[in-house]
PDB file of C-alpha atoms in Angstrom:
ATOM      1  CA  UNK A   1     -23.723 130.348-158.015  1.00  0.00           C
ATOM      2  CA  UNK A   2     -27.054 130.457-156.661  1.00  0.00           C
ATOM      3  CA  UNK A   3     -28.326 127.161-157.404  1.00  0.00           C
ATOM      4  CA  UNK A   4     -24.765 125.545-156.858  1.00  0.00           C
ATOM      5  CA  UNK A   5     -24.743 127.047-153.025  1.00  0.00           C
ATOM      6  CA  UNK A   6     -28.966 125.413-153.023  1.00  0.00           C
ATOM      7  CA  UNK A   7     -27.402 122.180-153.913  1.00  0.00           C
ATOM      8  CA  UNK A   8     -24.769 122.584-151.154  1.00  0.00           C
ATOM      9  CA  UNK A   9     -27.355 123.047-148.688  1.00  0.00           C
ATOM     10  CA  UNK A  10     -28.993 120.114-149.822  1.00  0.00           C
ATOM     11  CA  UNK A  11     -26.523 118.344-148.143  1.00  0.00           C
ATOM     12  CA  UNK A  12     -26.979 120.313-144.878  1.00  0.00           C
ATOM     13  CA  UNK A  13     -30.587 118.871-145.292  1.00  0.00           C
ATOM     14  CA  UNK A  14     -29.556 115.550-145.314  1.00  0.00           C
ATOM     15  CA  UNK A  15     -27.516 116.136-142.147  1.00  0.00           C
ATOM     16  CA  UNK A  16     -30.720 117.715-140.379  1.00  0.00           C
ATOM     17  CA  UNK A  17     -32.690 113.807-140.564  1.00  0.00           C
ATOM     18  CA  UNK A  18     -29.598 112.797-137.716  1.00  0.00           C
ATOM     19  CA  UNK A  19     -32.280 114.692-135.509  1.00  0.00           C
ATOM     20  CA  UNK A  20     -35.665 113.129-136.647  1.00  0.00           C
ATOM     21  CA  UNK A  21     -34.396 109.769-137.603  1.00  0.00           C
ATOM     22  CA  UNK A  22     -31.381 109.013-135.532  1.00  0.00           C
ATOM     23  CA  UNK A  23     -32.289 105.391-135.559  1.00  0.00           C
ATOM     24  CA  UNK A  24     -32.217 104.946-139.374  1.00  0.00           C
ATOM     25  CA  UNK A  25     -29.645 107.466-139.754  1.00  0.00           C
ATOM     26  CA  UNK A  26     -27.383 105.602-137.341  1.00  0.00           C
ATOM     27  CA  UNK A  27     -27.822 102.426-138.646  1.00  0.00           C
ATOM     28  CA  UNK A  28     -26.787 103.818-142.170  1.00  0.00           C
ATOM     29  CA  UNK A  29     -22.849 104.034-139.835  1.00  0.00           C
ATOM     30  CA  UNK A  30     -22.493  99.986-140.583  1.00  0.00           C
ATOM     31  CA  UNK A  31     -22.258  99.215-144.454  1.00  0.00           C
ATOM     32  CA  UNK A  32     -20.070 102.347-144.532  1.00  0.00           C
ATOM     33  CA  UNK A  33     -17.607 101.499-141.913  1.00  0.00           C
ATOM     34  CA  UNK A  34     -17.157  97.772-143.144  1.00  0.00           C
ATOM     35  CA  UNK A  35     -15.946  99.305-146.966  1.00  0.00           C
ATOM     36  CA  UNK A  36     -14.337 102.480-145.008  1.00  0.00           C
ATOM     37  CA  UNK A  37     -12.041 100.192-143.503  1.00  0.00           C
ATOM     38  CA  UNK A  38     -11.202  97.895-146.893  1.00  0.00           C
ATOM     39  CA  UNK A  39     -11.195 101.183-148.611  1.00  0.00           C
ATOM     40  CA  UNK A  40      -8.840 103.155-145.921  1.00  0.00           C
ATOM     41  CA  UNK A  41      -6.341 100.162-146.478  1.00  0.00           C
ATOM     42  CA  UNK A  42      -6.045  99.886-150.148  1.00  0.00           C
ATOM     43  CA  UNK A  43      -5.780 103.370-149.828  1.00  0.00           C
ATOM     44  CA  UNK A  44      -2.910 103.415-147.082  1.00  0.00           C
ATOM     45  CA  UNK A  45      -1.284 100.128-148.749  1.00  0.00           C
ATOM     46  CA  UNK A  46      -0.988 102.608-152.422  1.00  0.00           C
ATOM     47  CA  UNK A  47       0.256 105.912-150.067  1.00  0.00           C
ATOM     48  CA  UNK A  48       3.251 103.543-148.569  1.00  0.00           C
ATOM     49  CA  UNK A  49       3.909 102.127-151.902  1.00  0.00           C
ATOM     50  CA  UNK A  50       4.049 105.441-153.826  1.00  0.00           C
ATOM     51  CA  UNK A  51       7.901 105.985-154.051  1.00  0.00           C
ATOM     52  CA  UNK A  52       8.196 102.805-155.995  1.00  0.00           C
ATOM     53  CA  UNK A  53       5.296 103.589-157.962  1.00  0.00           C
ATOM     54  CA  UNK A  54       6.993 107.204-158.787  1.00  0.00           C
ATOM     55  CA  UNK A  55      10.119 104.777-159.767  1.00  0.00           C
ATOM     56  CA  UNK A  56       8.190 102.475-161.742  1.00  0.00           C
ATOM     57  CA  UNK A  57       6.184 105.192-164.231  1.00  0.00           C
ATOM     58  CA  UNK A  58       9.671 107.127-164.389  1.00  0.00           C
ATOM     59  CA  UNK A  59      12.207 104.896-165.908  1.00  0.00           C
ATOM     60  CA  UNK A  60      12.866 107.436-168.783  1.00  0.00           C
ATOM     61  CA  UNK A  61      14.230 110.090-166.167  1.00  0.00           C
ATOM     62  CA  UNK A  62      17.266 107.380-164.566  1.00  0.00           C
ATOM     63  CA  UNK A  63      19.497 109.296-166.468  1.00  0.00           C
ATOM     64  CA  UNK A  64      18.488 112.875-165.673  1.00  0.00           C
ATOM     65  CA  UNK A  65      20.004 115.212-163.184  1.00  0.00           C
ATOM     66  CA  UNK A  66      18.742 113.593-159.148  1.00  0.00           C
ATOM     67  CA  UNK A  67      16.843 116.739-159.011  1.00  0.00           C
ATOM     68  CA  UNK A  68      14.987 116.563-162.423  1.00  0.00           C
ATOM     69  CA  UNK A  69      14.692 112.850-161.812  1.00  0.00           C
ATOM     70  CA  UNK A  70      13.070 112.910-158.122  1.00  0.00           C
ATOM     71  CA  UNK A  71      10.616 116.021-159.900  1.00  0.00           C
ATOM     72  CA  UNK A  72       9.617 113.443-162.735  1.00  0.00           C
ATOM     73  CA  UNK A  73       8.866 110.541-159.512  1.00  0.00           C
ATOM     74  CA  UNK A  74       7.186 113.355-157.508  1.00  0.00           C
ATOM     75  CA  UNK A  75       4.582 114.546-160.403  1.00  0.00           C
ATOM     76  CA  UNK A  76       3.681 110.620-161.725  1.00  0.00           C
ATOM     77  CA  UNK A  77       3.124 110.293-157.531  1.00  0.00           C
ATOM     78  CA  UNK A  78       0.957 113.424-157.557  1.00  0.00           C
ATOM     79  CA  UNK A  79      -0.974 112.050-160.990  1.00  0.00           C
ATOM     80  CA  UNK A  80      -1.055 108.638-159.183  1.00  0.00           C
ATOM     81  CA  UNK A  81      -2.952 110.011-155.958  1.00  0.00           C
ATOM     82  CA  UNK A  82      -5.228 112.241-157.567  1.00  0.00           C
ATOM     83  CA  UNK A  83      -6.482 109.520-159.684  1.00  0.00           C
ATOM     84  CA  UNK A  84      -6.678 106.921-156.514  1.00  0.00           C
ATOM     85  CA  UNK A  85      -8.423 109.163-154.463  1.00  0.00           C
ATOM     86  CA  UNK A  86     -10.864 109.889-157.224  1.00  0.00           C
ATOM     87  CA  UNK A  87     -11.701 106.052-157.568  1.00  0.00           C
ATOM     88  CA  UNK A  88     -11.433 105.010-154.453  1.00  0.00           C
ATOM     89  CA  UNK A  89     -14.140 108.348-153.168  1.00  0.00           C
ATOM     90  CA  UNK A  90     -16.341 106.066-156.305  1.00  0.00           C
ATOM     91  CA  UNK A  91     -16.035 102.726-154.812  1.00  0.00           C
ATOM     92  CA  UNK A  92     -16.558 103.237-151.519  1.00  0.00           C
ATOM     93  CA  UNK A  93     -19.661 104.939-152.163  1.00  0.00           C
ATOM     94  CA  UNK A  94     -20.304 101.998-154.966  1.00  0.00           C
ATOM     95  CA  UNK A  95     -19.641  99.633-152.535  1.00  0.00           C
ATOM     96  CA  UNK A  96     -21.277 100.666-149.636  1.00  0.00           C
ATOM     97  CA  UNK A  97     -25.034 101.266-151.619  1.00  0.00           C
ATOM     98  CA  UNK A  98     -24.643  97.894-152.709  1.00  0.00           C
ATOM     99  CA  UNK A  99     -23.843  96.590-149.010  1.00  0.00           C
ATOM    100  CA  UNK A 100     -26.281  98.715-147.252  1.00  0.00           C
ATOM    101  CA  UNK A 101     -29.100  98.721-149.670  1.00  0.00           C
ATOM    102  CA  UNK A 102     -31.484  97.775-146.764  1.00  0.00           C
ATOM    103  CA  UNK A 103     -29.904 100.208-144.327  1.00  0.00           C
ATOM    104  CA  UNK A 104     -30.478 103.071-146.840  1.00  0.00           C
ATOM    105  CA  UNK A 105     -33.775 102.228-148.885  1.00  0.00           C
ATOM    106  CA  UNK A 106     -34.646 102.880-144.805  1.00  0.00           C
ATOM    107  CA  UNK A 107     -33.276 106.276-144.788  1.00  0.00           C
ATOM    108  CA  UNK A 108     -34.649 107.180-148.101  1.00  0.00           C
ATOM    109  CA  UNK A 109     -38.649 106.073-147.186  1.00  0.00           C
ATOM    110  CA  UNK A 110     -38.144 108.183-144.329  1.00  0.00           C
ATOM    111  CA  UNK A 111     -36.837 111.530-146.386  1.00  0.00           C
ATOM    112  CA  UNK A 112     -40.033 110.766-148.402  1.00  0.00           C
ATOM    113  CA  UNK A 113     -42.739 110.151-146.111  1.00  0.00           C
ATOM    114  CA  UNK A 114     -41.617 113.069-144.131  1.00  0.00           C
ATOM    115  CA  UNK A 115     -41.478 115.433-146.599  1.00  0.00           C
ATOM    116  CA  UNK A 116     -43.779 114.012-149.184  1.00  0.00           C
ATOM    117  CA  UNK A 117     -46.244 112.275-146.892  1.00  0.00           C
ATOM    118  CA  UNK A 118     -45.521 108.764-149.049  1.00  0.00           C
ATOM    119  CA  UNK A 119     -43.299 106.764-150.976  1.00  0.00           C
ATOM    120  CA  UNK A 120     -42.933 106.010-154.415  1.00  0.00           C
ATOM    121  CA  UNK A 121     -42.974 102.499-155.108  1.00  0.00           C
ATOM    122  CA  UNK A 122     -40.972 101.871-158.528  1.00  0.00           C
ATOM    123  CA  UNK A 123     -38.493  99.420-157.855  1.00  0.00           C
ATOM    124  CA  UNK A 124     -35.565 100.397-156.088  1.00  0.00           C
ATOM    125  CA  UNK A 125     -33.975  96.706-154.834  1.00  0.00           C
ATOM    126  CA  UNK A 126     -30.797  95.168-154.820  1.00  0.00           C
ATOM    127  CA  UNK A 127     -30.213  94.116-158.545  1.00  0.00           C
ATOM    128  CA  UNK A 128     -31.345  97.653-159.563  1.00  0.00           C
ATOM    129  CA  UNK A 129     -28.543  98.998-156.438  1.00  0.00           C
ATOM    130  CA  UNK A 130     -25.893  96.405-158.421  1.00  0.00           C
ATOM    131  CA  UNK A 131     -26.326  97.842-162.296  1.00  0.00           C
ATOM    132  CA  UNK A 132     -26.378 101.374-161.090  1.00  0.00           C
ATOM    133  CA  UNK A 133     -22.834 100.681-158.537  1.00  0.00           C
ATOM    134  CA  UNK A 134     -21.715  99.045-161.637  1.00  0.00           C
ATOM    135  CA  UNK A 135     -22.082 102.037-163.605  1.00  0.00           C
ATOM    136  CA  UNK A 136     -20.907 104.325-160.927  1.00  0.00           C
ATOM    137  CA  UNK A 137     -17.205 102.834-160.977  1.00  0.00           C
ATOM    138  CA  UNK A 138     -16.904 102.742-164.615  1.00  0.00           C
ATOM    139  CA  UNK A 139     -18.052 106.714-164.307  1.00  0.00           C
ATOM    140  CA  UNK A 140     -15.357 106.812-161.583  1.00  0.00           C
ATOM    141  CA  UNK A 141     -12.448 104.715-164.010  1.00  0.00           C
ATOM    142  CA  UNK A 142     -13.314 107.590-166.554  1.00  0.00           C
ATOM    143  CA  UNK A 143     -12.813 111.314-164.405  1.00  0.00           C
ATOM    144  CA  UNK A 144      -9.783 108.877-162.600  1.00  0.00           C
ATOM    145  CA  UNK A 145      -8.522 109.045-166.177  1.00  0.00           C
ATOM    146  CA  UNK A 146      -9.273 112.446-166.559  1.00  0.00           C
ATOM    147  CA  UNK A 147      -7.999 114.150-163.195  1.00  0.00           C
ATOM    148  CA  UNK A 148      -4.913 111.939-163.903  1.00  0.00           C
ATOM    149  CA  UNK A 149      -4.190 113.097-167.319  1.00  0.00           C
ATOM    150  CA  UNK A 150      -4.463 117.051-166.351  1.00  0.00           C
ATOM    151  CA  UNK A 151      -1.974 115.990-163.240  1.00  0.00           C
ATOM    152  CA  UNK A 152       0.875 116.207-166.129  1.00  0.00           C
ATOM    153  CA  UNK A 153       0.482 119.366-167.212  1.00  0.00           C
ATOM    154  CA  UNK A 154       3.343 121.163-166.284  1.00  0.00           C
ATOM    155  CA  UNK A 155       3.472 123.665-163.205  1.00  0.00           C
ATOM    156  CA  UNK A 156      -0.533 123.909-162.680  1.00  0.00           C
ATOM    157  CA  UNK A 157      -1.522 120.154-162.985  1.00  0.00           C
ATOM    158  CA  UNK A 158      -1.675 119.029-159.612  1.00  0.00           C
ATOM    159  CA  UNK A 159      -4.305 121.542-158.523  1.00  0.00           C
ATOM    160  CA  UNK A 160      -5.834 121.683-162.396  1.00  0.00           C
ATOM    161  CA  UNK A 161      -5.979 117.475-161.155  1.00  0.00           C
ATOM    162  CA  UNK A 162      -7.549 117.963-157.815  1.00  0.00           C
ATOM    163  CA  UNK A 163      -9.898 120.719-158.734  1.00  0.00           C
ATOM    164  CA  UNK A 164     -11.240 118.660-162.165  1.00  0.00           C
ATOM    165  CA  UNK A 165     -10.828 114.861-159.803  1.00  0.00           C
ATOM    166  CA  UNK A 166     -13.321 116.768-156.996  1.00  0.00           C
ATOM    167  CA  UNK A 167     -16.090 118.558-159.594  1.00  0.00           C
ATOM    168  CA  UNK A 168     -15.604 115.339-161.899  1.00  0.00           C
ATOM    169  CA  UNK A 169     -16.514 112.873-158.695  1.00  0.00           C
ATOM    170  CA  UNK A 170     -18.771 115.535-157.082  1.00  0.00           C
ATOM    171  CA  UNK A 171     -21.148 115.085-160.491  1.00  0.00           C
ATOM    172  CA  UNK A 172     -21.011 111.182-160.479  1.00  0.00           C
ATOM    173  CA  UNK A 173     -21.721 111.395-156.984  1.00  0.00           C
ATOM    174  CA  UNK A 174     -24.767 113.164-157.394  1.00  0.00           C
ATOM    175  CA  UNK A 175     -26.341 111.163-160.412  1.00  0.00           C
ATOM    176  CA  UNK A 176     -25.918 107.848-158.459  1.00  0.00           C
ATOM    177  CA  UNK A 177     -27.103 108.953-155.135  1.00  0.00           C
ATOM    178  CA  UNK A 178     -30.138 110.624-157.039  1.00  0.00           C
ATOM    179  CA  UNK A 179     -30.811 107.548-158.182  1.00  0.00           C
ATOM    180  CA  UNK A 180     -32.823 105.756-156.034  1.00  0.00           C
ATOM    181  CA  UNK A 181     -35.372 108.635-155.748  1.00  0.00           C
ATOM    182  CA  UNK A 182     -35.769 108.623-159.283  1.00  0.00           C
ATOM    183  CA  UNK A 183     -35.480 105.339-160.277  1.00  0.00           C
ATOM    184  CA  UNK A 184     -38.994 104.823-157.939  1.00  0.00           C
ATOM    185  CA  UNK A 185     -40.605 107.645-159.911  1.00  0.00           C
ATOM    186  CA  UNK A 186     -40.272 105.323-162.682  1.00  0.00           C
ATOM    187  CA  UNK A 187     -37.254 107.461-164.527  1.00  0.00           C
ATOM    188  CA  UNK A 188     -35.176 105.762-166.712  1.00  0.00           C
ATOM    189  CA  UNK A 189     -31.021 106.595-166.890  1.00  0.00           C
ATOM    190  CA  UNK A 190     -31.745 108.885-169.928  1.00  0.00           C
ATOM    191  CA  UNK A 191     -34.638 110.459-168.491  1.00  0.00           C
ATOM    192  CA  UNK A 192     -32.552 111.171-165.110  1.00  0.00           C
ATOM    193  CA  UNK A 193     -29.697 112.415-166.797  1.00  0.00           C
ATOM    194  CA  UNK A 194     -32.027 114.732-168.836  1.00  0.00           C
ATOM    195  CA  UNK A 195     -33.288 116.087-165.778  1.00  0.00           C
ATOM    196  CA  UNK A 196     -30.252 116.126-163.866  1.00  0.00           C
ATOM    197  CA  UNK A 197     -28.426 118.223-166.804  1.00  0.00           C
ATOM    198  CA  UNK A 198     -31.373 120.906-166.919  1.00  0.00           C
ATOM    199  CA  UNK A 199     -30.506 121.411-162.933  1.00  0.00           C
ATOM    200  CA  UNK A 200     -26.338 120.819-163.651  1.00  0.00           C
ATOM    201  CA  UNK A 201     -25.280 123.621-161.281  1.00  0.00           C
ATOM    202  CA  UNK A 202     -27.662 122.385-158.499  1.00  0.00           C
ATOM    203  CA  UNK A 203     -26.040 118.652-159.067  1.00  0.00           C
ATOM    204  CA  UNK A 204     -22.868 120.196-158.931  1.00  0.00           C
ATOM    205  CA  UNK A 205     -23.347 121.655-155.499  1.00  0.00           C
ATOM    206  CA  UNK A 206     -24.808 119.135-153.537  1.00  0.00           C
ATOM    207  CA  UNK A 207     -22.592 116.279-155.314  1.00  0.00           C
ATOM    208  CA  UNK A 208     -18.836 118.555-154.710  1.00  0.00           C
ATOM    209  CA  UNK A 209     -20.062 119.194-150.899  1.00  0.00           C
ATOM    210  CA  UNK A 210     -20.152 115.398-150.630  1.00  0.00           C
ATOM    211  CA  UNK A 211     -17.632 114.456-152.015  1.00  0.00           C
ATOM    212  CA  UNK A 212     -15.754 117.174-150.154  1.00  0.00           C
ATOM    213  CA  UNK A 213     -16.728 116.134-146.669  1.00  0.00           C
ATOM    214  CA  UNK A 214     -15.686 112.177-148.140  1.00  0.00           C
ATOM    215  CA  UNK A 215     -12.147 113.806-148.246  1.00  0.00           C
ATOM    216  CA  UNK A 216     -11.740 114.210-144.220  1.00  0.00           C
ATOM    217  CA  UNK A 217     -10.595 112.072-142.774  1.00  0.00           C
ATOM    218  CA  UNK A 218     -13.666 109.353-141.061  1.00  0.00           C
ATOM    219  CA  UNK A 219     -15.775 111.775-143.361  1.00  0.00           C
ATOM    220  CA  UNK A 220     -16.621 109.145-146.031  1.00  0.00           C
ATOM    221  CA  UNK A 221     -18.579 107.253-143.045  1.00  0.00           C
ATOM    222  CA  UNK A 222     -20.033 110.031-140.436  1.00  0.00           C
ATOM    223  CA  UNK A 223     -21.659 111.473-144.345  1.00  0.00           C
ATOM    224  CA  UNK A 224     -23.200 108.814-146.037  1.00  0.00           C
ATOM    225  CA  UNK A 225     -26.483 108.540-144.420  1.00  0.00           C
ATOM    226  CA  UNK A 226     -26.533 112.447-144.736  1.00  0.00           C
ATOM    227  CA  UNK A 227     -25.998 112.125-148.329  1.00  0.00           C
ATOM    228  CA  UNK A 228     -28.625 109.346-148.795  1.00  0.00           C
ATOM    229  CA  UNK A 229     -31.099 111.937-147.283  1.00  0.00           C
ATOM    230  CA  UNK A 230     -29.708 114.984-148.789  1.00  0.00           C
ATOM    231  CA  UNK A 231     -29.534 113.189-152.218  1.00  0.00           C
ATOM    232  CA  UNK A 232     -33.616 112.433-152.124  1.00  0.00           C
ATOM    233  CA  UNK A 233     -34.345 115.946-151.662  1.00  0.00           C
ATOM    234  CA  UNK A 234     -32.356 116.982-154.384  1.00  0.00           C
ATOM    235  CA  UNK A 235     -34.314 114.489-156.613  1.00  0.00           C
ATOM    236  CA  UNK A 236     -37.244 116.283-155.057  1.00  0.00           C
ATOM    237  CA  UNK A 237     -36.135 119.096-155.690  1.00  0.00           C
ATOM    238  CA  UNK A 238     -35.450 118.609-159.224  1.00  0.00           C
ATOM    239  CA  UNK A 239     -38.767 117.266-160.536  1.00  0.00           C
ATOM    240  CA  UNK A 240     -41.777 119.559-161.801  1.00  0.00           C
ATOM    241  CA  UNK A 241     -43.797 121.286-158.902  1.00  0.00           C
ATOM    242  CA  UNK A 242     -46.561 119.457-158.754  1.00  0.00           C
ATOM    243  CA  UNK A 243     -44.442 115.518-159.967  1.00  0.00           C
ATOM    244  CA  UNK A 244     -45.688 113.459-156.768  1.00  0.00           C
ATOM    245  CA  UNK A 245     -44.466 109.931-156.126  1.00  0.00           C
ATOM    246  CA  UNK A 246     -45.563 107.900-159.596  1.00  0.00           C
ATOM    247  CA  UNK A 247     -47.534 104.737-158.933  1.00  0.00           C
ATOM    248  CA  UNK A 248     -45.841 101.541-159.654  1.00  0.00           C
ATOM    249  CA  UNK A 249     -46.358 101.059-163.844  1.00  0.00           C
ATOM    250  CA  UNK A 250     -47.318 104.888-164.178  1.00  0.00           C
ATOM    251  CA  UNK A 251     -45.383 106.370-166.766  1.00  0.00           C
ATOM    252  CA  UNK A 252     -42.299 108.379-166.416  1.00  0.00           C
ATOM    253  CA  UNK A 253     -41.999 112.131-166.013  1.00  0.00           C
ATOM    254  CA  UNK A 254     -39.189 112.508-168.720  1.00  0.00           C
ATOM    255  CA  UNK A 255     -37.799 115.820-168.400  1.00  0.00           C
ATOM    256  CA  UNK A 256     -37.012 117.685-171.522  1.00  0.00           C
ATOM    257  CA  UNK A 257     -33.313 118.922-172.614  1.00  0.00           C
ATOM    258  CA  UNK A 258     -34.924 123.019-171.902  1.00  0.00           C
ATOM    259  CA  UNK A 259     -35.693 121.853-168.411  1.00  0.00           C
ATOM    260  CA  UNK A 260     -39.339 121.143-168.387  1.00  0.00           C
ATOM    261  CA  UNK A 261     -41.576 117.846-168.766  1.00  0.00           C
ATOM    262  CA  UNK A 262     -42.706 117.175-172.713  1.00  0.00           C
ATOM    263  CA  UNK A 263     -44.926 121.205-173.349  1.00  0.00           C
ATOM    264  CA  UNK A 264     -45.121 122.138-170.015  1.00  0.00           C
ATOM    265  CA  UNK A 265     -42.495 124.411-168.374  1.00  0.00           C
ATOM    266  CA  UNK A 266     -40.410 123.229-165.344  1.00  0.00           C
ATOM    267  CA  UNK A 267     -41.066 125.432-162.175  1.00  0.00           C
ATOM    268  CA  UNK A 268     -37.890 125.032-160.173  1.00  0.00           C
ATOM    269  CA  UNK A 269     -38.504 125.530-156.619  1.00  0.00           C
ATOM    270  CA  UNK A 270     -35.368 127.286-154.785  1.00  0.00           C
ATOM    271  CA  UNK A 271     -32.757 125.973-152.755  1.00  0.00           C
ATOM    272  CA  UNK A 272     -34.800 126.876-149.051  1.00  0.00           C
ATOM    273  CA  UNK A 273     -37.891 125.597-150.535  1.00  0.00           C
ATOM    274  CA  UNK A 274     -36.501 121.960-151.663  1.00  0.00           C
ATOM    275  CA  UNK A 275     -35.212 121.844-147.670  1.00  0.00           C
ATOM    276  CA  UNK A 276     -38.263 122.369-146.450  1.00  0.00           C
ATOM    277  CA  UNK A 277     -40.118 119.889-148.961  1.00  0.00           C
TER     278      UNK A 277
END
C-alpha cells in the first residue's frame, strides 16, 4: 500500500509544476481540449443511444417477463458503458500525446532539467509518439474487453466491471505516459515493461489516480499536463539510484525481472524522495 499511495503522490507532483511552469503547463490545456471535445461527444452521442443499444444486445429476452426483460437491457447498458468509458479514458489520452507531442515533450524537458539538471536525448518525436498511441488503444480494446466481460457476472459485475475497467486503464495509463521518459534513456518496450513490473504497485498508484481524476467531469483536460509531469518522475523514480539521463547511442539500463539492472541490486528511492528528485 505503501508504494501504491508513493505512486499516487506522484501525481500530486505533477500538479505542483502548474506553479513553476505555468506557461508550459498551460499550454499543455490545447491538444487536450480539441480531443476532450471529439471525445465528450462520441461519448454523449453512445449515453443517448444506450436504450437502443440495451435493445439491440438483448433480443433473446423479447419474450421474458417486462421486468426480467428491461434487467437483461439494463446490465448489456451497464457492460456497454463500462467498456466505453474504459476506451474512450485510452483514446483521449492516445489522441491527445499524438496531437500535443510538442506541447508536452515541453513539459517533460522541464520535469527533467528541474529535477535532474538535464535532459536525456534518446529520441522521443512524433513517429515514436504514433507507435506507442498505437499500442496504447489496442492495450485499451483489450481491458475494454475485459471490464466488459466481468460486467455480466451476475449481481456483482457492474462494480467487479468498474473496479477491474479503472485498475486495468490506470496500468496502461501509466506504461504509456512513462514512456517518453524512458524511451530517451534509450529503454526499449521490453526493457520498460521489465522495469515497470518490478515497481507494479507504484505504476498502479500513480496510473489509477489519473485515470481517476480523467473520470470528473473537465478532469481528462485540467490533468493531462499534470500527468505528463507526474508521469516523468515516476520514470525517475523507477530507475537505479544513480541511472542519469543516457547519452544518445549509450546503451540501455535494462532492468532485471528481481528489480535491479543485470548483477547489481535496484535501490528504490521512496515515494517523498522521487517528489523531490
Amino acid at each position: 500500500m505503501h508504494e501504491f499511495l508513493a505512486g499516487a503522490r506522484l501525481l500530486g507532483g505533477g500538479w505542483s509544476w502548474w506553479r513553476r511552469r505555468p506557461g508550459a503547463m498551460a499550454r499543455g490545456l490545447i491538444p487536450a481540449v480539441i480531443v476532450g471535445v471529439v471525445v465528450l461527444a462520441a461519448l454523449i452521442a453512445l449515453v443517448v443511444n444506450l436504450d437502443a443499444v440495451g435493445e439491440t444486445l438483448t433480443p433473446f429476452a423479447d419474450g421474458w417477463s417486462p421486468g426480467w426483460e428491461r434487467t437483461a437491457e439494463l446490465a448489456a447498458q451497464g457492460v456497454v458503458l463500462v467498456a466505453a468509458v474504459v476506451l474512450v479514458v485510452v483514446t483521449f489520452t492516445a489522441l491527445t500525446l499524438a496531437v500535443g507531442e510538442p506541447f508536452y515533450d515541453r513539459i517533460w524537458r522541464a520535469v527533467e532539467q528541474d529535477t535532474t539538471g538535464t535532459v536525456p536525448e534518446g529520441s522521443t518525436g512524433v513517429w515514436r509518439g504514433a507507435v506507442d498511441g498505437v499500442a496504447l488503444v489496442a492495450r485499451g480494446l483489450v481491458a475494454a474487453a475485459v471490464a466488459g466481460l466481468l460486467g455480466l457476472v451476475p449481481l456483482v459485475g457492474a462494480p467487479l466491471g468498474w473496479i477491474a475497467g479503472v485498475v486495468l486503464t490506470g496500468w496502461v495509463l501509466a506504461h504509456e505516459l512513462s514512456s517518453r521518459a524512458l524511451v530517451a534513456r534509450g529503454l526499449s518496450r521490453r526493457e520498460r515493461n521489465a522495469l515497470l513490473r518490478a515497481h507494479r504497485a507504484r505504476a498502479l498508484g500513480f496510473g489509477v489516480a489519473t485515470q481517476l481524476c480523467f473520470l470528473v467531469p473537465g478532469g481528462a483536460v485540467a490533468t493531462m499536463p499534470a500527468a505528463v509531469a507526474g508521469s516523468t518522475l515516476l520514470a525517475q523514480s523507477v530507475l537505479p539510484r544513480g541511472a542519469g539521463p543516457a547519452p544518445a547511442g549509450a546503451p540501455a539500463v535494462a532492468a532485471s525481472p528481481s528489480g535491479g539492472t543485470g548483477s547489481a541490486p535496484l535501490t528504490l528511492p521512496t515515494g517523498d524522495d522521487a517528489e523531490r528528485r
